[in-house]
Amino acid sequence: MEVLGRGDSGYLASATPKNDDTIEAKRHSYLNGDESESATQGADFQAVTQGLEHPQITFKALFVGTIIGAFISVLAMYYGLKVGVVPSLNILAGVGGFMLLKWLLQVKVFHGFFSVQENVVIQTCAVACYSLASQAGFTSGILALTPNVYDIVGPKKEGNNKSDTIDFTWSRAFAWCVAIALFGFFISFPLRRKMIIESRLLFPSGTATAVMIQTLHASKEAVEYQWNVLKKAGIGAYCWSIFLYCFDGLGSFPIFGLEPKRYNWFCDWAPGTFAIALMLPFRVMYSIFIGCVVASAIMTPYLEAYQKGHWF
């Protein structure tokens, strides 16, 4: 199947079938073995093309995308403040949106056909929400500009000026989010044209999410497996978090002793911390580890021993 074609403008353009007859003919050829394609490819093609006659941007897709986006935005801000790094949550958004909308369809909250394209809309909406929450400075620079940080640092601190603070009211925060969103919206077009349409680059997170969504709609076994994994992992993480909450101090266990704990040498047994380590690339993880060793084992003890009172 021809995926990309060159239009009159000279740019490569998507060659999605324009009418139902072409879609049905292609689907028939795949599923009946008219071409030398495997049964798996035929099932995948049917899952992707099934539902093209239905609307793609629907109320239920935007509703579920907003709910999933709000949930993973909280996760992004939490781990951005705690760890300093926010992993890619694209697959979580796609799988979570699929599970939630399937459940809402079963309990008759929504009606109609649930297509792959709607799942992509859900995933896109959710990723847009958490990307704005994690990359608009709400876990770093924006918080440093607030009056609360000025009060915590104290007016006697050199360089800490009250005139540099910004009171981020709801209206200012909304305007800031709109500005960041529009910036990303307009800059995405030239990047998409150059990197995706012309260079045809395959981005790992987007490709993995597309394969996951396609598999969920093509295989009931994959849906059952993903649901069981999410259910077991969610129950286990919830029970472990309650256990850590009940036994205060276990969440920051001084595995190296009480003295090193003064320099932040302790083990955080929160399940999300281990999940972040599994989701991030290896280079990012060992970079964070080396930075922690340098900061907590070398710089902080040296500054407290020899430079305290001079400039901090």
Tab-separated table of C-alpha atoms in Angstrom:
chain	number	residue	atom	x	y	z
A	1	MET	CA	0.000	0.000	0.000
A	2	GLU	CA	1.348	3.398	-0.957
A	3	VAL	CA	1.617	5.379	2.247
A	4	LEU	CA	3.153	8.620	1.081
A	5	GLY	CA	2.861	10.382	-2.257
A	6	ARG	CA	4.258	13.612	-3.674
A	7	GLY	CA	1.650	16.286	-4.294
A	8	ASP	CA	1.614	19.327	-6.543
A	9	SER	CA	3.364	21.422	-3.914
A	10	GLY	CA	6.439	19.208	-4.043
A	11	TYR	CA	6.032	17.922	-0.496
A	12	LEU	CA	5.278	14.371	0.449
A	13	ALA	CA	1.655	14.084	1.460
A	14	SER	CA	-0.358	11.362	3.075
A	15	ALA	CA	-2.138	9.072	0.630
A	16	THR	CA	-4.953	7.815	2.847
A	17	PRO	CA	-7.768	6.277	0.762
A	18	LYS	CA	-10.391	8.881	-0.010
A	19	ASN	CA	-13.480	6.716	-0.393
A	20	ASP	CA	-15.026	3.681	1.201
A	21	ASP	CA	-14.762	1.579	-1.989
A	22	THR	CA	-10.982	1.847	-2.011
A	23	ILE	CA	-10.802	0.957	1.667
A	24	GLU	CA	-13.078	-2.041	1.300
A	25	ALA	CA	-11.233	-3.272	-1.788
A	26	LYS	CA	-7.886	-3.030	-0.063
A	27	ARG	CA	-9.227	-4.675	3.061
A	28	HIS	CA	-10.712	-7.492	0.983
A	29	SER	CA	-7.418	-8.074	-0.812
A	30	TYR	CA	-5.517	-8.259	2.455
A	31	LEU	CA	-7.940	-10.534	4.240
A	32	ASN	CA	-8.521	-12.937	1.350
A	33	GLY	CA	-4.908	-13.470	0.400
A	34	ASP	CA	-5.002	-11.707	-2.967
A	35	GLU	CA	-1.599	-10.267	-2.078
A	36	SER	CA	1.321	-12.053	-0.489
A	37	GLU	CA	0.666	-10.668	2.972
A	38	SER	CA	0.339	-12.574	6.202
A	39	ALA	CA	-2.831	-12.927	8.224
A	40	THR	CA	-1.340	-10.689	10.880
A	41	GLN	CA	-0.865	-7.853	8.432
A	42	GLY	CA	-4.433	-8.317	7.257
A	43	ALA	CA	-5.759	-8.107	10.803
A	44	ASP	CA	-3.657	-5.039	11.498
A	45	PHE	CA	-4.861	-3.354	8.326
A	46	GLN	CA	-8.465	-4.133	9.206
A	47	ALA	CA	-8.020	-2.728	12.710
A	48	VAL	CA	-6.528	0.504	11.385
A	49	THR	CA	-8.987	1.099	8.544
A	50	GLN	CA	-12.088	-0.070	10.365
A	51	GLY	CA	-14.049	2.942	11.479
A	52	LEU	CA	-12.734	5.492	8.980
A	53	GLU	CA	-16.317	6.207	8.020
A	54	HIS	CA	-17.013	7.337	11.595
A	55	PRO	CA	-16.006	10.741	13.027
A	56	GLN	CA	-12.524	10.774	14.500
A	57	ILE	CA	-12.713	13.840	16.773
A	58	THR	CA	-15.700	13.091	18.988
A	59	PHE	CA	-16.924	14.294	22.353
A	60	LYS	CA	-16.200	10.981	24.039
A	61	ALA	CA	-12.623	10.965	22.727
A	62	LEU	CA	-11.964	14.500	23.975
A	63	PHE	CA	-13.680	13.758	27.295
A	64	VAL	CA	-11.630	10.635	27.974
A	65	GLY	CA	-8.464	12.330	26.703
A	66	THR	CA	-8.976	15.189	29.152
A	67	ILE	CA	-9.460	12.802	32.089
A	68	ILE	CA	-6.388	10.742	31.212
A	69	GLY	CA	-4.443	13.943	30.557
A	70	ALA	CA	-5.335	15.337	33.981
A	71	PHE	CA	-4.251	12.091	35.638
A	72	ILE	CA	-0.875	11.820	33.927
A	73	SER	CA	-0.322	15.575	34.367
A	74	VAL	CA	-0.389	14.995	38.119
A	75	LEU	CA	2.110	12.160	37.648
A	76	ALA	CA	4.339	14.348	35.483
A	77	MET	CA	4.384	17.205	37.990
A	78	TYR	CA	4.903	14.848	40.935
A	79	TYR	CA	7.897	13.099	39.421
A	80	GLY	CA	9.198	16.313	37.916
A	81	LEU	CA	9.374	17.805	41.408
A	82	LYS	CA	10.608	14.622	43.072
A	83	VAL	CA	13.044	13.141	40.555
A	84	GLY	CA	13.637	16.056	38.209
A	85	VAL	CA	12.928	13.990	35.088
A	86	VAL	CA	9.582	13.207	33.463
A	87	PRO	CA	9.548	10.024	31.354
A	88	SER	CA	7.524	9.535	28.197
A	89	LEU	CA	3.957	8.680	29.183
A	90	ASN	CA	2.620	8.259	25.642
A	91	ILE	CA	1.998	4.530	25.929
A	92	LEU	CA	0.320	4.971	29.310
A	93	ALA	CA	-1.971	7.593	27.769
A	94	GLY	CA	-2.883	5.317	24.853
A	95	VAL	CA	-3.522	2.222	26.956
A	96	GLY	CA	-5.295	4.140	29.726
A	97	GLY	CA	-7.547	5.918	27.252
A	98	PHE	CA	-8.426	2.637	25.566
A	99	MET	CA	-9.303	0.932	28.851
A	100	LEU	CA	-11.321	3.866	30.193
A	101	LEU	CA	-13.382	4.393	27.045
A	102	LYS	CA	-14.010	0.662	26.676
A	103	TRP	CA	-15.339	0.612	30.225
A	104	LEU	CA	-17.521	3.679	29.635
A	105	LEU	CA	-18.964	2.001	26.548
A	106	GLN	CA	-19.725	-1.143	28.530
A	107	VAL	CA	-21.599	0.762	31.249
A	108	LYS	CA	-23.545	2.662	28.545
A	109	VAL	CA	-22.180	6.098	29.414
A	110	PHE	CA	-21.244	6.535	25.748
A	111	HIS	CA	-22.507	4.818	22.648
A	112	GLY	CA	-21.212	4.257	19.160
A	113	PHE	CA	-18.152	2.808	17.480
A	114	PHE	CA	-14.691	3.081	19.049
A	115	SER	CA	-12.087	3.340	16.298
A	116	VAL	CA	-8.309	3.428	16.250
A	117	GLN	CA	-8.471	7.044	15.155
A	118	GLU	CA	-10.463	7.989	18.256
A	119	ASN	CA	-7.868	6.243	20.400
A	120	VAL	CA	-5.179	8.346	18.726
A	121	VAL	CA	-7.190	11.494	19.507
A	122	ILE	CA	-7.414	10.405	23.159
A	123	GLN	CA	-3.679	9.763	23.322
A	124	THR	CA	-2.863	13.060	21.603
A	125	CYS	CA	-5.113	15.054	23.931
A	126	ALA	CA	-3.667	13.384	27.031
A	127	VAL	CA	-0.058	13.848	25.908
A	128	ALA	CA	-0.741	17.513	25.140
A	129	CYS	CA	-2.037	17.983	28.693
A	130	TYR	CA	0.885	16.367	30.461
A	131	SER	CA	3.462	17.929	28.130
A	132	LEU	CA	2.134	21.370	29.017
A	133	ALA	CA	2.196	20.539	32.720
A	134	SER	CA	5.764	19.234	32.651
A	135	GLN	CA	7.392	21.545	30.100
A	136	ALA	CA	5.779	24.887	30.911
A	137	GLY	CA	7.960	25.345	33.980
A	138	PHE	CA	5.477	24.287	36.654
A	139	THR	CA	8.020	21.864	38.094
A	140	SER	CA	11.015	24.202	37.904
A	141	GLY	CA	11.337	27.854	36.900
A	142	ILE	CA	7.771	29.020	37.460
A	143	LEU	CA	7.813	27.838	41.069
A	144	ALA	CA	11.118	29.609	41.697
A	145	LEU	CA	9.544	32.934	40.695
A	146	THR	CA	6.650	32.759	43.155
A	147	PRO	CA	6.472	34.910	46.321
A	148	ASN	CA	6.388	31.758	48.459
A	149	VAL	CA	9.929	30.881	47.433
A	150	TYR	CA	11.020	34.439	48.196
A	151	ASP	CA	9.593	34.141	51.709
A	152	ILE	CA	11.236	30.746	52.252
A	153	VAL	CA	14.673	31.954	51.149
A	154	GLY	CA	14.326	35.159	53.132
A	155	PRO	CA	14.834	38.831	52.277
A	156	LYS	CA	18.340	38.853	53.766
A	157	LYS	CA	19.623	36.482	51.111
A	158	GLU	CA	21.802	38.321	48.602
A	159	GLY	CA	20.181	38.401	45.173
A	160	ASN	CA	16.747	37.466	46.507
A	161	ASN	CA	14.673	40.506	45.523
A	162	LYS	CA	10.940	40.792	45.984
A	163	SER	CA	10.681	42.760	42.735
A	164	ASP	CA	11.759	39.648	40.812
A	165	THR	CA	8.808	37.562	41.997
A	166	ILE	CA	5.674	36.936	39.951
A	167	ASP	CA	2.325	36.193	41.537
A	168	PHE	CA	0.974	33.484	39.252
A	169	THR	CA	-2.752	33.939	39.554
A	170	TRP	CA	-5.181	31.694	37.703
A	171	SER	CA	-5.528	34.164	34.832
A	172	ARG	CA	-1.765	34.577	34.443
A	173	ALA	CA	-1.204	30.843	34.568
A	174	PHE	CA	-3.913	30.336	31.939
A	175	ALA	CA	-2.394	32.980	29.662
A	176	TRP	CA	1.051	31.416	30.099
A	177	CYS	CA	-0.298	27.970	29.186
A	178	VAL	CA	-2.045	29.357	26.099
A	179	ALA	CA	1.167	31.060	24.967
A	180	ILE	CA	3.210	27.869	25.420
A	181	ALA	CA	0.557	25.778	23.661
A	182	LEU	CA	0.365	28.123	20.662
A	183	PHE	CA	4.154	28.211	20.417
A	184	GLY	CA	4.274	24.428	20.238
A	185	PHE	CA	1.367	24.329	17.803
A	186	PHE	CA	2.942	26.650	15.244
A	187	ILE	CA	6.472	25.304	15.534
A	188	SER	CA	5.273	21.728	15.019
A	189	PHE	CA	4.311	22.298	11.365
A	190	PRO	CA	7.803	22.984	9.971
A	191	LEU	CA	9.263	20.249	12.173
A	192	ARG	CA	6.633	17.769	10.997
A	193	ARG	CA	7.203	18.660	7.351
A	194	LYS	CA	10.972	18.314	7.596
A	195	MET	CA	11.399	15.383	9.972
A	196	ILE	CA	8.333	13.216	9.444
A	197	ILE	CA	7.055	13.876	5.918
A	198	GLU	CA	10.330	14.544	4.095
A	199	SER	CA	12.918	12.677	6.180
A	200	ARG	CA	10.369	10.034	7.261
A	201	LEU	CA	11.969	9.616	10.666
A	202	LEU	CA	10.459	7.115	13.080
A	203	PHE	CA	10.294	8.554	16.577
A	204	PRO	CA	10.582	5.759	19.177
A	205	SER	CA	7.824	6.876	21.556
A	206	GLY	CA	5.345	7.679	18.797
A	207	THR	CA	6.063	4.470	16.903
A	208	ALA	CA	5.743	2.348	20.047
A	209	THR	CA	2.458	4.045	20.934
A	210	ALA	CA	1.065	3.498	17.438
A	211	VAL	CA	1.966	-0.196	17.527
A	212	MET	CA	0.406	-0.543	20.978
A	213	ILE	CA	-2.871	1.119	19.935
A	214	GLN	CA	-3.016	-0.959	16.762
A	215	THR	CA	-2.447	-4.159	18.749
A	216	LEU	CA	-5.142	-3.297	21.292
A	217	HIS	CA	-7.741	-2.856	18.558
A	218	ALA	CA	-6.658	-5.932	16.603
A	219	SER	CA	-6.227	-8.517	19.367
A	220	LYS	CA	-8.524	-9.340	22.275
A	221	GLU	CA	-5.705	-11.308	23.882
A	222	ALA	CA	-3.558	-8.170	23.989
A	223	VAL	CA	-6.394	-6.240	25.635
A	224	GLU	CA	-6.861	-8.882	28.319
A	225	TYR	CA	-3.125	-9.079	28.940
A	226	GLN	CA	-2.724	-5.304	29.253
A	227	TRP	CA	-5.740	-5.057	31.535
A	228	ASN	CA	-4.430	-7.789	33.835
A	229	VAL	CA	-0.992	-6.186	33.983
A	230	LEU	CA	-2.428	-2.744	34.761
A	231	LYS	CA	-4.775	-4.141	37.391
A	232	LYS	CA	-2.098	-6.153	39.185
A	233	ALA	CA	0.463	-3.355	38.997
A	234	GLY	CA	-2.049	-0.772	40.216
A	235	ILE	CA	-3.216	-2.880	43.155
A	236	GLY	CA	0.354	-3.750	44.112
A	237	ALA	CA	1.549	-0.140	43.931
A	238	TYR	CA	-1.447	1.083	45.938
A	239	CYS	CA	-0.967	-1.495	48.698
A	240	TRP	CA	2.762	-0.796	48.889
A	241	SER	CA	2.152	2.967	49.088
A	242	ILE	CA	-0.307	2.447	51.958
A	243	PHE	CA	2.279	0.268	53.694
A	244	LEU	CA	4.933	2.987	53.382
A	245	TYR	CA	2.461	5.580	54.655
A	246	CYS	CA	1.594	3.515	57.733
A	247	PHE	CA	5.249	2.906	58.637
A	248	ASP	CA	6.659	6.406	58.664
A	249	GLY	CA	10.354	6.549	57.849
A	250	LEU	CA	10.445	3.439	55.701
A	251	GLY	CA	9.952	5.544	52.591
A	252	SER	CA	13.326	7.223	53.225
A	253	PHE	CA	15.200	4.365	54.848
A	254	PRO	CA	18.808	5.294	55.834
A	255	ILE	CA	20.390	2.324	54.101
A	256	PHE	CA	23.892	3.849	54.432
A	257	GLY	CA	23.444	5.060	58.014
A	258	LEU	CA	22.160	8.174	59.753
A	259	GLU	CA	25.160	10.384	59.004
A	260	PRO	CA	25.029	9.919	55.200
A	261	LYS	CA	21.283	10.556	55.372
A	262	ARG	CA	22.076	14.177	56.205
A	263	TYR	CA	23.431	14.417	52.666
A	264	ASN	CA	20.378	12.734	51.111
A	265	TRP	CA	21.876	9.242	51.037
A	266	PHE	CA	18.805	7.118	51.657
A	267	CYS	CA	16.669	4.655	49.737
A	268	ASP	CA	13.243	5.742	48.518
A	269	TRP	CA	11.074	2.635	48.338
A	270	ALA	CA	8.184	4.307	46.506
A	271	PRO	CA	7.079	2.081	43.578
A	272	GLY	CA	6.925	5.034	41.223
A	273	THR	CA	10.636	5.694	41.702
A	274	PHE	CA	11.486	2.225	40.430
A	275	ALA	CA	9.022	2.662	37.561
A	276	ILE	CA	10.763	5.871	36.489
A	277	ALA	CA	14.084	4.023	36.434
A	278	LEU	CA	12.615	1.347	34.167
A	279	MET	CA	11.005	3.828	31.780
A	280	LEU	CA	13.920	6.210	31.279
A	281	PRO	CA	16.793	5.444	28.888
A	282	PHE	CA	19.966	4.017	30.382
A	283	ARG	CA	22.053	7.077	29.503
A	284	VAL	CA	19.661	9.345	31.361
A	285	MET	CA	19.664	7.095	34.403
A	286	TYR	CA	23.423	6.786	34.786
A	287	SER	CA	23.758	10.539	34.187
A	288	ILE	CA	21.352	11.168	37.062
A	289	PHE	CA	23.227	8.658	39.219
A	290	ILE	CA	26.605	10.276	38.558
A	291	GLY	CA	25.118	13.697	39.269
A	292	CYS	CA	23.701	12.469	42.586
A	293	VAL	CA	27.043	10.990	43.613
A	294	VAL	CA	28.931	14.185	42.767
A	295	ALA	CA	26.372	16.445	44.455
A	296	SER	CA	25.654	14.414	47.599
A	297	ALA	CA	28.972	12.635	48.186
A	298	ILE	CA	31.480	15.294	47.115
A	299	MET	CA	30.092	18.803	46.696
A	300	THR	CA	27.695	19.023	49.651
A	301	PRO	CA	30.107	17.674	52.332
A	302	TYR	CA	32.910	19.874	50.998
A	303	LEU	CA	30.779	23.024	50.980
A	304	GLU	CA	29.456	22.396	54.473
A	305	ALA	CA	32.954	21.722	55.824
A	306	TYR	CA	34.914	24.519	54.161
A	307	GLN	CA	32.572	27.078	52.595
A	308	LYS	CA	29.615	27.347	54.965
A	309	GLY	CA	29.049	30.941	55.970
A	310	HIS	CA	30.987	32.371	53.040
A	311	TRP	CA	28.492	32.326	50.207
A	312	PHE	CA	25.674	30.063	51.330
